[in-house]
XYZ file of C-alpha atoms in Angstrom:
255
model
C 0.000 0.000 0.000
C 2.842 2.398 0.991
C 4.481 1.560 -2.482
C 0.728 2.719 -4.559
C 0.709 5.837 -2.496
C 4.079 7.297 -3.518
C 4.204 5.826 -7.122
C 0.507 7.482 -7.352
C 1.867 11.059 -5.912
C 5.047 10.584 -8.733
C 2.700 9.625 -11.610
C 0.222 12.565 -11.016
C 3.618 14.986 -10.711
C 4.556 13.286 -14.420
C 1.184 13.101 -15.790
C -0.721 15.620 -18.312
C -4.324 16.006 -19.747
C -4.888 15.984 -23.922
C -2.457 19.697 -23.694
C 0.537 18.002 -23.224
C -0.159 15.628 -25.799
C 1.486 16.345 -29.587
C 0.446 12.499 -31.019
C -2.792 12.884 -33.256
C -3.509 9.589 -32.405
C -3.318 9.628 -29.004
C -4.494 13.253 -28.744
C -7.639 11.595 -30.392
C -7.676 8.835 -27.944
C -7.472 10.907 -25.135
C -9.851 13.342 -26.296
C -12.969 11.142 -28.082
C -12.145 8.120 -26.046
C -10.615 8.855 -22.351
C -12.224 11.933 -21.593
C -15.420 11.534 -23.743
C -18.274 13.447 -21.454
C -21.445 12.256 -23.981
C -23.428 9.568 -21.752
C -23.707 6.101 -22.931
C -26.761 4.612 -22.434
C -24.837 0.990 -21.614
C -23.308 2.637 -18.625
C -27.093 2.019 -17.488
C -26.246 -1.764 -17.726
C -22.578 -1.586 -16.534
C -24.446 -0.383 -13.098
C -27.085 -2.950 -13.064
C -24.970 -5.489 -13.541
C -22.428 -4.075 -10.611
C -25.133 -4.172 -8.508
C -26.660 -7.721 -9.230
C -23.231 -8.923 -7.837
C -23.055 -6.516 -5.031
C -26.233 -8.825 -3.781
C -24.837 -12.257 -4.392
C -24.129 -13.537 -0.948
C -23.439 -17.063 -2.626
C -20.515 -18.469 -1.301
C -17.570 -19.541 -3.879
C -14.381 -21.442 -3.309
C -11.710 -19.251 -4.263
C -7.843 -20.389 -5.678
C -5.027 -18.165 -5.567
C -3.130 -18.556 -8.690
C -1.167 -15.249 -8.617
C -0.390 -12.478 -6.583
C -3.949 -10.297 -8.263
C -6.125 -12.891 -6.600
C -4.837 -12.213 -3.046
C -5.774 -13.695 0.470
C -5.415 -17.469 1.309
C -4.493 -20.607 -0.930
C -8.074 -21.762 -0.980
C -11.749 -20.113 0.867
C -14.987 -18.831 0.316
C -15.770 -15.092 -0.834
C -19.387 -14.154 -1.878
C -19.327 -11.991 -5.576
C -20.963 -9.268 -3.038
C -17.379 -9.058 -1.536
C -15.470 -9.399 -4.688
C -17.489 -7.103 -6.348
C -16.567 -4.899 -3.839
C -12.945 -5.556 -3.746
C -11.744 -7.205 -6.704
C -13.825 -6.705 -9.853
C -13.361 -4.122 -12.489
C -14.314 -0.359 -10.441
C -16.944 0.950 -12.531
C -15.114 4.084 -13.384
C -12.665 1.445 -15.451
C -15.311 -0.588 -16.427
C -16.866 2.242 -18.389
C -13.584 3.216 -19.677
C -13.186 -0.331 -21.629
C -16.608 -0.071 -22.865
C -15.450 3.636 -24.335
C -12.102 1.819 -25.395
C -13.691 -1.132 -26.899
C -16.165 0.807 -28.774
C -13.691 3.510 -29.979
C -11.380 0.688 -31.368
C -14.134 -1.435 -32.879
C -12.231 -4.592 -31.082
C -13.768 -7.512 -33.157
C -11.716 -10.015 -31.066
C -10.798 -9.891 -27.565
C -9.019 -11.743 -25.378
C -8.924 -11.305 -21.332
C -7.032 -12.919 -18.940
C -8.638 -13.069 -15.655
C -12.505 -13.383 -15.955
C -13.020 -12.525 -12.567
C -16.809 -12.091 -12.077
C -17.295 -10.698 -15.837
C -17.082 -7.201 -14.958
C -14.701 -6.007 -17.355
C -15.843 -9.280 -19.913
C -19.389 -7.511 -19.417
C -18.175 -4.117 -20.497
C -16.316 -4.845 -23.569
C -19.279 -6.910 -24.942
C -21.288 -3.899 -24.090
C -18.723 -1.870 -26.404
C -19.230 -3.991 -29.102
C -21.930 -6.591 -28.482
C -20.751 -8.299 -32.226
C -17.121 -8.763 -30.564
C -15.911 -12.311 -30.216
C -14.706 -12.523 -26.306
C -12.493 -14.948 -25.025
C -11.982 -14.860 -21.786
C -9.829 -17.645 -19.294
C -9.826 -17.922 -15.725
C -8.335 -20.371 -13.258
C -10.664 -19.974 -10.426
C -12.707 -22.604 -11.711
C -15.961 -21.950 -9.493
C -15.745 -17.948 -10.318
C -15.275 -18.683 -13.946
C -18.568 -20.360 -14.112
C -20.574 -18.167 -11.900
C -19.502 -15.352 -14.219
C -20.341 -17.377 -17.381
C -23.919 -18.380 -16.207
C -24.551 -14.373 -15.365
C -23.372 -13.810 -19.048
C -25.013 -16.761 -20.772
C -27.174 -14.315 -22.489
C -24.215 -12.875 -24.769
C -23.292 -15.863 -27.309
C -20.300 -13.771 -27.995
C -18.162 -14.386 -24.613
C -16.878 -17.973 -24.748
C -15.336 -18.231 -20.894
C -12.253 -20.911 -20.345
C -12.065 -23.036 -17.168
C -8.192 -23.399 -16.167
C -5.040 -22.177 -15.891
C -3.612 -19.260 -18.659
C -0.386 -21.908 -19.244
C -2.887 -24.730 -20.189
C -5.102 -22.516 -22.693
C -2.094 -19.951 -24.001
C -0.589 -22.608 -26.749
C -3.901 -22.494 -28.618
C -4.740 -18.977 -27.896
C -1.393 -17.237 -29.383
C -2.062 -19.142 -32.770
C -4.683 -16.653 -33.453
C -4.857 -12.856 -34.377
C -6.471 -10.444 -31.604
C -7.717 -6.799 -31.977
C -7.167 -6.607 -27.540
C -5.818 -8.734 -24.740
C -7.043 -7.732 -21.253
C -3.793 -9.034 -19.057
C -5.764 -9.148 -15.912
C -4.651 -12.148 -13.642
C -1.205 -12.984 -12.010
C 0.273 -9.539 -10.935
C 4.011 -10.812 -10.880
C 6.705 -9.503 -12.918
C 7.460 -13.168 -14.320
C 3.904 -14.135 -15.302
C 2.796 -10.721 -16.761
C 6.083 -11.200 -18.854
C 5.699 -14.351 -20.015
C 2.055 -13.827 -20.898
C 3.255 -11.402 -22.905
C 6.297 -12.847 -24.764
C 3.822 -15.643 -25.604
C 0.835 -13.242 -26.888
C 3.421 -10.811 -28.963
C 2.861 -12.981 -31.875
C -0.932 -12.800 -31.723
C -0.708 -8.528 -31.957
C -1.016 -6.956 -35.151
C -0.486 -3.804 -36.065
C -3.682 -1.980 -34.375
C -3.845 -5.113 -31.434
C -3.985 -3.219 -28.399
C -2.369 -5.064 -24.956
C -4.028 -3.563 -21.768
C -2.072 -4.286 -18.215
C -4.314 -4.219 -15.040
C -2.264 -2.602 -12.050
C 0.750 -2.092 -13.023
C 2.148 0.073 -9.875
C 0.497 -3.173 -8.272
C 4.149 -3.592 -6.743
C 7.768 -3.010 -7.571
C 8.318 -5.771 -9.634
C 5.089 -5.272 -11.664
C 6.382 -1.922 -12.584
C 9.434 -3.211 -13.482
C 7.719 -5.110 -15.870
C 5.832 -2.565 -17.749
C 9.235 -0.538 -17.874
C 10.189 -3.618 -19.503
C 7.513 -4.007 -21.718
C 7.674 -0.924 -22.672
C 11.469 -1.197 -24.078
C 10.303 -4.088 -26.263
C 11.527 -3.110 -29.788
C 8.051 -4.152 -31.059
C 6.313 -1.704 -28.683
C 5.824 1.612 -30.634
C 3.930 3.682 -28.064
C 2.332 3.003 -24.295
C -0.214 4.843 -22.298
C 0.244 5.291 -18.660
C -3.040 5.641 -16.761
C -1.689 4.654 -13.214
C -4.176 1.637 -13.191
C -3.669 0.384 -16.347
C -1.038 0.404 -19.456
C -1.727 0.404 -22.561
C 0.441 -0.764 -25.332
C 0.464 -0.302 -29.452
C 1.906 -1.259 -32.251
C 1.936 0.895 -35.016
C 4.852 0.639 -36.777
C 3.675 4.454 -38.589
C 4.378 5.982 -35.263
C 8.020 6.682 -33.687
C 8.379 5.033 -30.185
C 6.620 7.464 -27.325
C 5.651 7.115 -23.855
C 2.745 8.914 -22.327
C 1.629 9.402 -18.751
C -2.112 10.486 -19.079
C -4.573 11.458 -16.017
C -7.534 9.614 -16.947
C-alpha cells in the first residue's frame, strides 16, 4: 500500500491532460475516447450489472493462482465481496466499454474473468465482438459465465492461462485484457507468448501495473520491447500499441 501511495503522488507529478499531448492519435484517444463526457446509455447496464453482484451472498471457493487474486491458498468469498474488492471499479469498467467501442475490437481476449465485470463491459462496447476470456478460479469462472449466458459472444475458459495460451497465441487479436497474475514473471511471459498474436492496431491492456515493484518493473520492460511503438500510462492500467507508422513514445495520461 505504501508503495501505490508514492508511485501514485510521482505519476500525477509526471502526468498531463490531452495539452501536453502532440500524437494525433493519441491526442484523439485521449480526447474522443478517455475523456469523452457524452453519456452512454450501456453505462445504465454496466451499473445494473455491478449491482446484481453486489447482492450475491453465494458463497464460492476461491484459488489463488497469482499475486492479483490475493488472500489465502483456498476459501470462500461471496461476488458481493469481490465485487466490492476485486472486480473491475466501474469508473474502469466504463472506460473499456469507451475503449472497446472507440477501437471497434472484433476479437478480444482477457485474462482473468473474474466475475465478468470487465468481460461484461467490452461486450457492451461492441456486443458483435468475439470474447475470449480464461480464468483459473474454476468456481468464479462459471458463476460469471452463467450471469453472461445471455451474450453468445463471450466464450469463458475453465483453467489455468499456461494450459489454454498454446492455442490462444495461434490466433490474431484486436485486444488482450492481461488481468490475472500480478508478478513480474507471469505478466512477462504472458506477454512474450501473446506478442505474436498482436497486429499492427492489437492493443495489450495491463491491469495494475504500480500493483508492486516488480510489476512496474515489468511494464518498464515491456515498454522497451523493440516491437512496442507507443504506451499509455493511466496509473491503473497500461496500454500498449503497435503501429509501426508511429516513432516510439511514452505517455503518462490522467484519466
Amino acid at each position: 500500500m505504501v508503495y501505490q501511495i508514492i508511485s501514485y503522488l510521482k505519476f500525477l507529478k509526471r502526468s498531463t491532460n490531452q495539452h501536453g499531448v502532440h500524437s494525433p492519435f493519441v491526442y484523439d484517444l485521449v480526447t474522443k475516447c478517455f475523456y469523452l463526457k457524452q453519456p452512454f446509455y450501456d453505462y445504465k447496464r454496466l451499473k445494473a450489472y455491478r449491482k446484481t453482484l453486489l447482492k450475491d451472498k453465494q458463497p464460492l471457493e476461491m484459488l489463488d493462482l497469482g499475486k492479483g487474486s490475493r488472500k489465502t491458498q483456498s476459501q470462500f468469498r461471496t461476488p458481493s465481496e469481490l465485487a466490492k474488492t476485486a472486480g473491475t471499479p466501474l469508473i474502469r469498467a466504463k472506460l473499456l466499454l469507451r475503449l472497446t467501442n472507440y477501437f471497434h475490437f472484433e476479437t478480444i481476449l482477457e485474462l482473468g474473468t473474474s466475475l465478468g465485470m470487465a468481460t461484461h463491459a467490452m461486450t457492451l462496447g461492441n456486443p458483435k465482438a468475439q470474447i475470449t476470456s480464461v480464468d483459473g478460479n474454476t468456481e468464479v469462472a462459471a458463476y460469471a459465465a452463467n450471469k453472461l449466458a445471455k451474450w453468445k459472444n463471450i466464450h469463458i475458459l475453465k483453467g489455468s492461462f499456461e494450459e489454454h495460451l498454446p492455442n490462444l497465441k495461434e490466433q490474431k487479436w484486436d485486444a488482450i485484457f492481461f488481468d490475472g497474475n500480478h508478478t513480474k514473471k507471469a505478466t512477462l511471459e504472458y506477454f512474450e507468448t501473446l506478442l505474436p498474436s498482436a497486429h499492427n492496431d492489437s492493443v495489450f491492456i495491463f491491469d495494475d501495473i504500480y500493483w508492486s515493484p516488480e510489476m512496474t518493473e515489468a511494464w518498464e520492460i515491456i515498454k522497451s520491447h523493440p516491437q512496442v511503438t507507443v504506451t499509455i500510462d493511466t496509473y491503473y492500467w497500461g496500454l500498449v500499441f503497435f503501429r509501426k507508422e508511429q516513432q516510439k513514445e511514452h505517455f503518462t495520461i490522467r484519466v
